[in-house]
Short mmCIF file of C-alpha atoms in Angstrom, two decimals:
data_model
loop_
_atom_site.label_atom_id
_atom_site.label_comp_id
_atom_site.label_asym_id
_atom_site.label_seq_id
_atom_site.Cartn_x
_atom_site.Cartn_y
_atom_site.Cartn_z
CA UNK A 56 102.08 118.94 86.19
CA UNK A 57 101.34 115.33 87.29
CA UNK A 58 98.45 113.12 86.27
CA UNK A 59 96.80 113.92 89.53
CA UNK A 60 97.02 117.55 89.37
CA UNK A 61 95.68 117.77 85.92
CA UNK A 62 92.69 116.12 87.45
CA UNK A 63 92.45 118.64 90.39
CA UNK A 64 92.89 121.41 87.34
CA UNK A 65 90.00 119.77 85.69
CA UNK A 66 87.55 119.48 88.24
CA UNK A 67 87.77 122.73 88.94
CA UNK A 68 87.26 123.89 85.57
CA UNK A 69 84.55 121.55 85.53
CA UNK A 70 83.47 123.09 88.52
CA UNK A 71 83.31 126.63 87.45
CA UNK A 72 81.06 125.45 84.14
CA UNK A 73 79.06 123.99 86.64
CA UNK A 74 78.37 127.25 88.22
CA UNK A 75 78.21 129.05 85.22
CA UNK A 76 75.67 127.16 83.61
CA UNK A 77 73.68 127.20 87.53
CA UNK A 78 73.94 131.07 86.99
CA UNK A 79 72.45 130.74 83.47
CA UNK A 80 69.51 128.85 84.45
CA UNK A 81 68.68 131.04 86.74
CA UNK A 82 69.34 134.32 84.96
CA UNK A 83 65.70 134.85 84.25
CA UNK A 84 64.79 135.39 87.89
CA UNK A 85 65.04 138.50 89.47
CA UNK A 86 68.14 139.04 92.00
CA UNK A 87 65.56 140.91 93.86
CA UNK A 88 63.14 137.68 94.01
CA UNK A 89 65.72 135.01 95.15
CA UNK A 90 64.54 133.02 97.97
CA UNK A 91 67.09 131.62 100.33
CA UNK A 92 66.10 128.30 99.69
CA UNK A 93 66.79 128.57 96.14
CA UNK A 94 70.11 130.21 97.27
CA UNK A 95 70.73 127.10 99.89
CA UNK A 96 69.55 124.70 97.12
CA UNK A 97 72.06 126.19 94.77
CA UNK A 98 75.02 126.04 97.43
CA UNK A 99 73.95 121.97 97.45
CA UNK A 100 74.01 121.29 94.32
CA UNK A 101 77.46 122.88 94.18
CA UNK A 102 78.63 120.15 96.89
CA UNK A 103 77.08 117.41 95.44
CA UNK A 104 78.77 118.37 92.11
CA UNK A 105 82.02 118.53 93.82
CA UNK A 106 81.51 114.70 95.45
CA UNK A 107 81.06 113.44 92.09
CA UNK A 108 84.23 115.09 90.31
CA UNK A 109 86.38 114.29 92.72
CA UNK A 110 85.03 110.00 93.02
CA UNK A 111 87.46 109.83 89.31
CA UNK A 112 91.13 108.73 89.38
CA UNK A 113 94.08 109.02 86.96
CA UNK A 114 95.33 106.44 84.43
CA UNK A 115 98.13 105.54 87.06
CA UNK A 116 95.64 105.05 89.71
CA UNK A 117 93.38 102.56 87.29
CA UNK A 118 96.71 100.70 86.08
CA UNK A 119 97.61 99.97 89.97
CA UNK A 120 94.50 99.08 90.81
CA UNK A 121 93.83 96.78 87.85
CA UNK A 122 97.24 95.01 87.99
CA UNK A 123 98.03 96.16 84.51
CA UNK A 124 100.47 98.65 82.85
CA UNK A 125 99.14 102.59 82.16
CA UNK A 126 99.48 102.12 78.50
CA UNK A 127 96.99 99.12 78.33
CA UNK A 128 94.80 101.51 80.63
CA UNK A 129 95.21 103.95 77.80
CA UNK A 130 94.52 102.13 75.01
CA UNK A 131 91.08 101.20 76.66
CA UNK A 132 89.71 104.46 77.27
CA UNK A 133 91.37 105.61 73.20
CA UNK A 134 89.03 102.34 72.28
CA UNK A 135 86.08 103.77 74.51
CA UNK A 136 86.19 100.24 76.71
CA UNK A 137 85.68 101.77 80.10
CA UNK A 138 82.54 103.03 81.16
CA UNK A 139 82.42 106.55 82.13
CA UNK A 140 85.93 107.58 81.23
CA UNK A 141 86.17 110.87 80.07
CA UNK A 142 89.07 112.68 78.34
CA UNK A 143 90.28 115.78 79.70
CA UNK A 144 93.34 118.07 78.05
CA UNK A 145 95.88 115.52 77.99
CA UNK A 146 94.50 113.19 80.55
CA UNK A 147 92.00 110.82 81.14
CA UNK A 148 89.52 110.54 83.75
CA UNK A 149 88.05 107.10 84.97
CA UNK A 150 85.15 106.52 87.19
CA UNK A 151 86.42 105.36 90.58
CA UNK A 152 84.26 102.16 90.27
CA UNK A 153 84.84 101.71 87.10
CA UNK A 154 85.54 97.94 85.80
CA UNK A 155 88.08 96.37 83.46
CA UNK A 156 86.63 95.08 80.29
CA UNK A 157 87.29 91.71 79.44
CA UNK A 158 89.19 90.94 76.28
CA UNK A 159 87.19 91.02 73.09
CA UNK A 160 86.98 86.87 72.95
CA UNK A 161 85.11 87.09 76.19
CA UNK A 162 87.95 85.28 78.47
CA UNK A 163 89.24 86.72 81.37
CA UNK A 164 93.17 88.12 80.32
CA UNK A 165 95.76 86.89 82.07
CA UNK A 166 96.55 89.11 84.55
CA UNK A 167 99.17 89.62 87.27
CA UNK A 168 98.93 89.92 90.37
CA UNK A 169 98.16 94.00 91.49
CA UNK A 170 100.91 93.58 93.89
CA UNK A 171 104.16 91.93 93.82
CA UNK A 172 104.37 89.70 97.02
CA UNK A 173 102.17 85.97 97.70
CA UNK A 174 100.53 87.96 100.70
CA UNK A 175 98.55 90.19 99.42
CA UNK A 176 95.94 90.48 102.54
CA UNK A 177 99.93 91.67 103.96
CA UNK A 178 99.75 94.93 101.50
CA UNK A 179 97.91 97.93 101.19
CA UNK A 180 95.42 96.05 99.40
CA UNK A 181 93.99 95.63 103.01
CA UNK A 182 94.00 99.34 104.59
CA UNK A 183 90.69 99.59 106.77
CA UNK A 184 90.11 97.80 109.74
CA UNK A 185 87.02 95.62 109.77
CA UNK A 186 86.74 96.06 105.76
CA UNK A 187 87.95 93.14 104.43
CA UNK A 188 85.27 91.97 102.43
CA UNK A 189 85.07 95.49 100.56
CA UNK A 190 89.13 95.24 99.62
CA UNK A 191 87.81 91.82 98.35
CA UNK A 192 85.43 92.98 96.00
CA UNK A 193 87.41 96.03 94.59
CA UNK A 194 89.86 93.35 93.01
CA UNK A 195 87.06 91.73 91.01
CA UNK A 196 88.64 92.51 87.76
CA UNK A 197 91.48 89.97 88.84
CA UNK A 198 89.28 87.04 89.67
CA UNK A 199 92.82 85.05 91.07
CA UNK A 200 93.57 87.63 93.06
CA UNK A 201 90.17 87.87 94.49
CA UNK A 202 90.26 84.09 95.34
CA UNK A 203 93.75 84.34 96.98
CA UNK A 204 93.31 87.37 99.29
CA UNK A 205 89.60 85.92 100.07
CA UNK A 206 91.79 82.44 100.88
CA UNK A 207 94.02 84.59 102.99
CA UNK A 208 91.44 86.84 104.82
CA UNK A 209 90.30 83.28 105.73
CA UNK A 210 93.06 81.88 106.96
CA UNK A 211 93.58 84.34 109.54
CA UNK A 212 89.83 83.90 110.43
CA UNK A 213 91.22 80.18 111.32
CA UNK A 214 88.68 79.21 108.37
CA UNK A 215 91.11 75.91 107.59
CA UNK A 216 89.15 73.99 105.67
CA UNK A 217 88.13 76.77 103.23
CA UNK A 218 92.23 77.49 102.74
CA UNK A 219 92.44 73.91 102.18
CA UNK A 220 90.35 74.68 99.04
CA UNK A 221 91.92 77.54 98.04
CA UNK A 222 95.44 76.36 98.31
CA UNK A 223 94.22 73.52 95.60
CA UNK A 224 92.89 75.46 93.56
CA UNK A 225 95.95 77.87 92.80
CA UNK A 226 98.24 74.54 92.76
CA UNK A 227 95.74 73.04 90.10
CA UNK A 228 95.36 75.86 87.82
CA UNK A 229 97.78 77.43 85.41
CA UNK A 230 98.49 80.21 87.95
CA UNK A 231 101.27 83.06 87.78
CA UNK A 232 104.27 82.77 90.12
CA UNK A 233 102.71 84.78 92.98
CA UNK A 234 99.43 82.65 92.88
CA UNK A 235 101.63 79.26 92.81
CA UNK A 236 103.88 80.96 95.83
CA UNK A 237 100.58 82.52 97.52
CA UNK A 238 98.77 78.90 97.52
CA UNK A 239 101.69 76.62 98.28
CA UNK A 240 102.26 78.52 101.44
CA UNK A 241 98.65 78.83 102.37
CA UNK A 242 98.64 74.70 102.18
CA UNK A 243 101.72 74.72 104.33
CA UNK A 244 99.89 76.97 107.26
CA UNK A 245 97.00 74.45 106.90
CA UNK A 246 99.81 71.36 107.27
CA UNK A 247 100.70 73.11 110.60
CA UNK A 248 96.61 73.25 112.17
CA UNK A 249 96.04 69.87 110.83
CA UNK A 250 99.62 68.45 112.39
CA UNK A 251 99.96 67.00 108.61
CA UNK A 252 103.42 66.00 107.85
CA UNK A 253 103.44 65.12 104.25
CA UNK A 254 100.86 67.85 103.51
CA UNK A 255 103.76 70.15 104.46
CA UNK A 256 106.21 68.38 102.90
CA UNK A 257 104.01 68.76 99.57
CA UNK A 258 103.54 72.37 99.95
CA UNK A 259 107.22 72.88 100.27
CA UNK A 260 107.94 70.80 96.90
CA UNK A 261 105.19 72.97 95.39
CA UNK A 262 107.96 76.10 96.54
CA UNK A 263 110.79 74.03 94.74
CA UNK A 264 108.60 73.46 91.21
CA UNK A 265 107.00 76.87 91.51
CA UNK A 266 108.30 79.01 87.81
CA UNK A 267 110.91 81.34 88.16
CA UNK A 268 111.67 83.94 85.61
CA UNK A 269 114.24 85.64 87.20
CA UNK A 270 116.67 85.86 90.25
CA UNK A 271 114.77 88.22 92.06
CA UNK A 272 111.52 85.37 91.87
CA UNK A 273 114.26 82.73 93.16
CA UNK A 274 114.98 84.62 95.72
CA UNK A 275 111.44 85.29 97.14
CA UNK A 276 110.70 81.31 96.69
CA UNK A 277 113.85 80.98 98.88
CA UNK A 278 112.67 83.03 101.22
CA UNK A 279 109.20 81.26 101.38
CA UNK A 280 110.55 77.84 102.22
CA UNK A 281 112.95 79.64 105.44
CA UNK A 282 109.40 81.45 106.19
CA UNK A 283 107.49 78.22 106.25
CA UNK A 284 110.22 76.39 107.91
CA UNK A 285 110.45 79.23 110.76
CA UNK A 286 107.10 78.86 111.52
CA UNK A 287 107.82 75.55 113.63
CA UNK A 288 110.59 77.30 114.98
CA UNK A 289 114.24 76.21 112.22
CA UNK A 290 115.38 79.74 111.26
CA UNK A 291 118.79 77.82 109.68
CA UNK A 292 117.64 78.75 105.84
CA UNK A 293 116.75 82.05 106.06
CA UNK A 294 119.32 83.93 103.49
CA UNK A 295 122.05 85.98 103.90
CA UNK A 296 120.50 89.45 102.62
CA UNK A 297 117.46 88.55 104.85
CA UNK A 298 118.98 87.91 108.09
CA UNK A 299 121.22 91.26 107.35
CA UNK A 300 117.89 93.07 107.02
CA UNK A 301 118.67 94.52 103.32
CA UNK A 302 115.64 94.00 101.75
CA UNK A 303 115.77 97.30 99.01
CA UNK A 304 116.17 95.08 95.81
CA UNK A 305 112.99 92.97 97.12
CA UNK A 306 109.56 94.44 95.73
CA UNK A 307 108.53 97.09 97.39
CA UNK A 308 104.99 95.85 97.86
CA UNK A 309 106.42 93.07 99.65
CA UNK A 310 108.30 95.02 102.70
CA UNK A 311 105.41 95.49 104.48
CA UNK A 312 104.76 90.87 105.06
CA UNK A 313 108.92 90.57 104.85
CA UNK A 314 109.35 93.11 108.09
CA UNK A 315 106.87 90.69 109.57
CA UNK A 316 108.88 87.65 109.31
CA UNK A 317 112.25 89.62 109.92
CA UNK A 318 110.81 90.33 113.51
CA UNK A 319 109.98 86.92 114.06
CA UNK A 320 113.32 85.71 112.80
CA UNK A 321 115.08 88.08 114.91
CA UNK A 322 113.18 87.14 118.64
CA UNK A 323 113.72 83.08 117.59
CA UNK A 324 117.05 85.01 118.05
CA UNK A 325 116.85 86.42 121.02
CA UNK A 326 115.00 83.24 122.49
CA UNK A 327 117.65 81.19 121.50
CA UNK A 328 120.04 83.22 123.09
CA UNK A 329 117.66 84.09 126.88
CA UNK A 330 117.30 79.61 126.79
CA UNK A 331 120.92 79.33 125.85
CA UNK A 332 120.61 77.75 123.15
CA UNK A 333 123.14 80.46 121.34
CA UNK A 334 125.66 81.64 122.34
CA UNK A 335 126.66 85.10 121.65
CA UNK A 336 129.98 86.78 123.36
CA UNK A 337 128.72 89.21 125.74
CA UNK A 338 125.62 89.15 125.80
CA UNK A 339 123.21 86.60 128.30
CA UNK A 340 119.91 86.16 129.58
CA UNK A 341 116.96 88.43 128.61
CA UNK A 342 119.34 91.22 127.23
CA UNK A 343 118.51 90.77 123.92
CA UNK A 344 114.81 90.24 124.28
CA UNK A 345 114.81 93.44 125.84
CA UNK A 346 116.24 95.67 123.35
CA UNK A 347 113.67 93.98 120.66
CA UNK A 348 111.15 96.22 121.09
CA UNK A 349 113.32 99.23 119.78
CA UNK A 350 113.53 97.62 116.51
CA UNK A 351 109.98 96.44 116.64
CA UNK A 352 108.51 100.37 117.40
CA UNK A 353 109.22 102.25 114.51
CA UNK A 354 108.24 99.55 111.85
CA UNK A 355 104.98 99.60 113.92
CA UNK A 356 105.03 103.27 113.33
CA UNK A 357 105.54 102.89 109.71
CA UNK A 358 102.83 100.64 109.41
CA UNK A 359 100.14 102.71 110.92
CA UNK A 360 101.20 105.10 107.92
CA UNK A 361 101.76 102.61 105.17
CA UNK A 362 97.91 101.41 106.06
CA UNK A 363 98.80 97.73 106.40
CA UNK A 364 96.75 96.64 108.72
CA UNK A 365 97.61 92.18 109.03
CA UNK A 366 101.66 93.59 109.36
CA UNK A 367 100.65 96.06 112.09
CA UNK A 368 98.52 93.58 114.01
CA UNK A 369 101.55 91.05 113.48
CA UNK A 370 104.61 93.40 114.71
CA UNK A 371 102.44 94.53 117.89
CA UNK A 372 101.65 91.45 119.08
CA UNK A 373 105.58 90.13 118.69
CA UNK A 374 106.57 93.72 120.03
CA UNK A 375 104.11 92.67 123.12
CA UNK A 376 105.66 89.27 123.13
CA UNK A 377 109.58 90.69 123.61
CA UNK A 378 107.92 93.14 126.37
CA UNK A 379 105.88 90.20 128.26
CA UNK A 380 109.49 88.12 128.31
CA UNK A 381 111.19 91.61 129.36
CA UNK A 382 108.72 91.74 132.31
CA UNK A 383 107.48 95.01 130.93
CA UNK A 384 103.62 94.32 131.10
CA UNK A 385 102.39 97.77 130.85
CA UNK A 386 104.09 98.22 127.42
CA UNK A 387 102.77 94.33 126.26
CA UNK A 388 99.42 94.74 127.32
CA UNK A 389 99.02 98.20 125.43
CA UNK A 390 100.11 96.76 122.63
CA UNK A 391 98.12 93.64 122.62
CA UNK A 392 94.82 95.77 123.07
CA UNK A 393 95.50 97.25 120.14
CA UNK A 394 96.02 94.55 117.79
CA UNK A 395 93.14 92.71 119.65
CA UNK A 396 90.82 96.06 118.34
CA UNK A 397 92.66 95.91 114.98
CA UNK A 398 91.60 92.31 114.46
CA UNK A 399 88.36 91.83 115.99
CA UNK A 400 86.19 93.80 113.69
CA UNK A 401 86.69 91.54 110.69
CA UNK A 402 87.19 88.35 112.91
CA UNK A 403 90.75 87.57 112.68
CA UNK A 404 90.73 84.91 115.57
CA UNK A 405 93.22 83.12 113.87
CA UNK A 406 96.00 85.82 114.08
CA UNK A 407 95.59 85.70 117.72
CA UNK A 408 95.46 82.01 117.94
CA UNK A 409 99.41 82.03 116.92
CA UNK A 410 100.55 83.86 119.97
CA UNK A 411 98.05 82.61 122.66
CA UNK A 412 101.02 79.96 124.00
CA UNK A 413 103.33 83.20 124.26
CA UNK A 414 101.36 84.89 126.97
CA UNK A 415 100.93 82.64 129.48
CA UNK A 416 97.26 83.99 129.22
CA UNK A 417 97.60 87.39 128.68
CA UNK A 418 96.41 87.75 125.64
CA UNK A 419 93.28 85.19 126.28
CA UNK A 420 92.17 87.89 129.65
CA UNK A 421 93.05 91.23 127.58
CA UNK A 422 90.50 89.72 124.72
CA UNK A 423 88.14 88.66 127.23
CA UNK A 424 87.81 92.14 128.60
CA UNK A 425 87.17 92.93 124.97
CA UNK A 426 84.77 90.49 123.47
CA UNK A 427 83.89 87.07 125.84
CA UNK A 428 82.41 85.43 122.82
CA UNK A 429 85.66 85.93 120.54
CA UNK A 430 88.27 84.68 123.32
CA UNK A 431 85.82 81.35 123.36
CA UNK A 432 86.35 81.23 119.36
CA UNK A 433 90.17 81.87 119.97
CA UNK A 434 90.45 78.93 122.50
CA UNK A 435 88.35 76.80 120.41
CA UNK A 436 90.69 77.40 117.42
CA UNK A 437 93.96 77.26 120.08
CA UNK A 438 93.01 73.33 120.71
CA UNK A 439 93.59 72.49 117.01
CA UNK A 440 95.73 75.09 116.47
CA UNK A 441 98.65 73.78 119.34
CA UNK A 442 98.00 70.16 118.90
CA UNK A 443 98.49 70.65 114.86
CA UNK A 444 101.76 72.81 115.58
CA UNK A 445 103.05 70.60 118.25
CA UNK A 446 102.89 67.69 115.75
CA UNK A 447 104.17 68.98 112.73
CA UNK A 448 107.04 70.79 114.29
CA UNK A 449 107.95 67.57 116.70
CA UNK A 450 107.89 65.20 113.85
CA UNK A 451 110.15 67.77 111.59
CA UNK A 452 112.45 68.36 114.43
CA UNK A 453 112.49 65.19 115.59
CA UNK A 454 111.60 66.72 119.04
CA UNK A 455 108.20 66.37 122.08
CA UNK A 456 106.37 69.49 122.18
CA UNK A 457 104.51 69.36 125.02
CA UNK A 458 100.58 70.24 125.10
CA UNK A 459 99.89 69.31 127.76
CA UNK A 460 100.96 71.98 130.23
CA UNK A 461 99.03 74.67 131.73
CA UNK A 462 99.45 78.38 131.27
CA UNK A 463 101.34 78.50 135.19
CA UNK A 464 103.46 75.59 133.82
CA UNK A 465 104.57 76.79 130.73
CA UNK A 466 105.07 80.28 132.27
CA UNK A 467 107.40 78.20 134.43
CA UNK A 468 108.80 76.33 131.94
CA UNK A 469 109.85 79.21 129.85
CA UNK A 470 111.61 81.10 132.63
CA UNK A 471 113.40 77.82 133.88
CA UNK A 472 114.66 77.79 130.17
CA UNK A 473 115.29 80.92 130.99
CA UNK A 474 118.00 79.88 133.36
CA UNK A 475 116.14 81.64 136.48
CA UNK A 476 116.84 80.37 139.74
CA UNK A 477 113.45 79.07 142.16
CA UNK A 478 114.18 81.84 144.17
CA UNK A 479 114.25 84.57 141.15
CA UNK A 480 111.30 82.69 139.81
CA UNK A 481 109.56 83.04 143.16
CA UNK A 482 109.83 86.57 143.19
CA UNK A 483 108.81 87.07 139.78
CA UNK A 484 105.67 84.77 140.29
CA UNK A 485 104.77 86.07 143.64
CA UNK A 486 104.67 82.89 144.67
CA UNK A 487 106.61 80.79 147.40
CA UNK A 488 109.35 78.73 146.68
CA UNK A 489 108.07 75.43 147.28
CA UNK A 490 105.37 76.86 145.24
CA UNK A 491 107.34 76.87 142.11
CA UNK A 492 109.36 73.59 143.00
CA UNK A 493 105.81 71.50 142.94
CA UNK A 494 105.06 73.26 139.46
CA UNK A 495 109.04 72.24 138.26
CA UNK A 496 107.95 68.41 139.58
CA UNK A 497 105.08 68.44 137.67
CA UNK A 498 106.36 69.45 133.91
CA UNK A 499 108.73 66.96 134.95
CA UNK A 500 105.82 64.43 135.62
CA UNK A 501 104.24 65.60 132.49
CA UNK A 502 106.69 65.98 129.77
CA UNK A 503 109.79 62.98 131.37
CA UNK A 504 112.59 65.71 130.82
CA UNK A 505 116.08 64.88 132.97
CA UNK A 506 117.07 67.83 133.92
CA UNK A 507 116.58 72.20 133.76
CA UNK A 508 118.68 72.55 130.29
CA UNK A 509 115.91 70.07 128.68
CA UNK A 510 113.08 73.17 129.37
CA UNK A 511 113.54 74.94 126.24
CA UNK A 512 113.24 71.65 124.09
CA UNK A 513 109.47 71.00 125.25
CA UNK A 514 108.32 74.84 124.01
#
């Protein structure tokens, strides 16, 4: 019998002294003289008995939710340190809100973090929509990981100058590895809004110095530096097991934010490929756009189950992306509603401020429809947002990003890059021909490229 069925075993043992001693108390009274509300009081009492047993979890529960082994857990409640715990049989019962003492010289303990992965607003930590500041406050026995899923929560609230903060503060202290990895990417997203080049080149030093104990913590920094680097579009470092897909020897805890990044890695892929800009034998065009969404699905599908809310916003708004380049906009627009009522509740305007420039609009009507006041926070954060990104990446690259275009013109752009023809383009558009070439004239106005294989450079 498992930890948690011991507790089942002994709440309803509890359960049935409960009624017992309910019986006794009322053994004085006449069957004959019972009034139903006694009867009905009785019956609620029973239920509000049975809401209080069952608000206790198991050692293993405690230890997963503290960030700290079961026999530490153990030793506590042996030493009577946690409030309320009880010991039943061979087990040990501890309040659900229960709170882990502080060690006896009145520091806080080192602790690590309660999952193993530098997102943790990208784990289970975060399971209810629009509950974010809850999650926060059930982690306040680890005051660092408080701070850094509060400093996450914020960044995808586009709250930039509050990372900022953050991000320091794990650098400065004597944080553990996933605090160091946590904050030094947090300060490279705020590089990208603020279109700061040595601020990104700092945060990717702090990735280099950051403490490894082991090969499997070298291999998650490695992966952080291709993860920051991706995010202005150079996919070149990602490793070997990554770009395979075999992620089994990585945390578990950490599937759920690397899935996120695989997708992305995999339509820079297939973007590369529709603005031929790779070449793969065989295949041309949109093809492989197309067939993203069947890899994109079921992870979507085993996110609504795992509970992960940020990676299930994240993989159907790129699963909307590969259907909006497919031309499928039935299947992009359901999609995008969805994350749009995953991420409004708790504000998350800065999620959506990362895809706006893949929509061509879309996604600014569909949240519109929604909420007017939260699409005028999402372009608001969109200005900074593009000019910061265009910046950063076209300095890195050594490239012009253009900013400048409208959402018609970059819609144009894209499908030039694209290689359709100003006929197809037309047709696709609903627009005339001469229609699209005056559009074509003007990104050329705007941006000075030479020629239609330049597109894809200026996106």
């Amino acid at each position: 019998m498992d930890a948690t069925s011991r507790c089942r075993h002994v709440a309803v043992t509890l359960l049935k002294a409960i009624i017992f001693l309910e019986f006794r108390s009322n053994e004085h009274k006449s069957h004959k003289n019972l009034r139903s509300n006694e009867i009905i009081y009785q019956k609620t009492s029973f239920k509000r008995n049975l809401r209080i047993i069952m608000s206790w979890i198991t050692v293993k529960q405690a230890s997963e939710k503290w960030g700290v082994t079961v026999r530490r857990v153990q030793e506590l409640c042996k030493e009577g340190k946690i409030r309320g715990a009880s010991r039943w049989e061979r087990t040990w019962m501890i309040p659900e809100h229960a709170v882990l003492p502080s060690s006896s010289k009145g520091d806080t303990p080192h602790m690590p973090m309660p999952r193993k992965s530098p997102f943790l607003d990208m784990t289970d930590i975060y399971n209810e929509v629009g509950k974010a500041e809850e999650k926060a406050d059930l982690l306040a026995n680890n005051p660092e990981a408080k701070l850094l899923f509060e400093a996450q929560i914020a960044y995808r609230r586009g709250e930039i100058d509050k990372v900022y903060d953050r991000a320091r503060y794990f650098l400065n202290a004597k944080s553990g590895f996933y605090a160091i990895l946590g904050g030094a990417m947090l300060l490279a997203l705020v590089a990208i809004w603020r279109g700061d080049v040595n601020l990104w080149f700092e945060a990717k030093r702090h990735i280099f110095d950051v403490p490894c104990k082991s090969d499997g913590d070298r291999e998650i920094a490695s992966l952080a530096l291709a993860i920051i680097d991706s995010s202005i579009y150079d996919n070149k470092d990602y490793p070997e097991w990554f770009k395979r897909g075999s992620f089994e020897h990585m945390p578990s805890s950490s599937h759920p934010s690397i899935k996120v990044f695989y997708v992305k890695y995999l339509y820079m892929g297939a973007y590369a490929v529709a603005s031929k800009q790779l070449e793969l034998e065989g295949v041309q065009g949109l093809a492989v756009m197309k067939m993203l969404p069947y890899t994109i699905e079921p992870m979507i599908a085993q996110a609504t189950v795992d509970k992960t809310v940020i990676p299930e916003i994240f993989l159907r708004l790129s699963c909307a992306v590969a259907y909006h380049y497919g031309g499928d906009k039935q299947h992009a627009v359901e999609h995008i509603d969805k994350a749009i009522s995953l991420a409004l509740p708790d504000g998350l305007y800065g999620i959506l401020v990362e895809y706006v420039r893949h929509f061509d609009g879309l996604l600014e009507e569909r949240i519109c429809l929604k909420d007017e006041n939260a699409n005028l926070i999402v372009s608001e954060l969109y200005k900074m947002y593009s000019v910061g990104w265009a910046k950063l990446s076209g300095s890195v690259r050594n490239r012009f990003i253009a900013t400048n275009l409208t959402a018609r013109e970059r819609e144009v752009a894209k499908l030039v890059a694209f290689g359709f023809t100003t006929k197809e383009i037309s047709a696709m558009l609903y627009v005339s021909d001469s229609t699209v070439k005056q559009i074509v004239q003007k990104i050329v106005q705007k941006t000075g490229v030479k020629d239609r294989s330049e597109f894809s450079d200026i996106l």
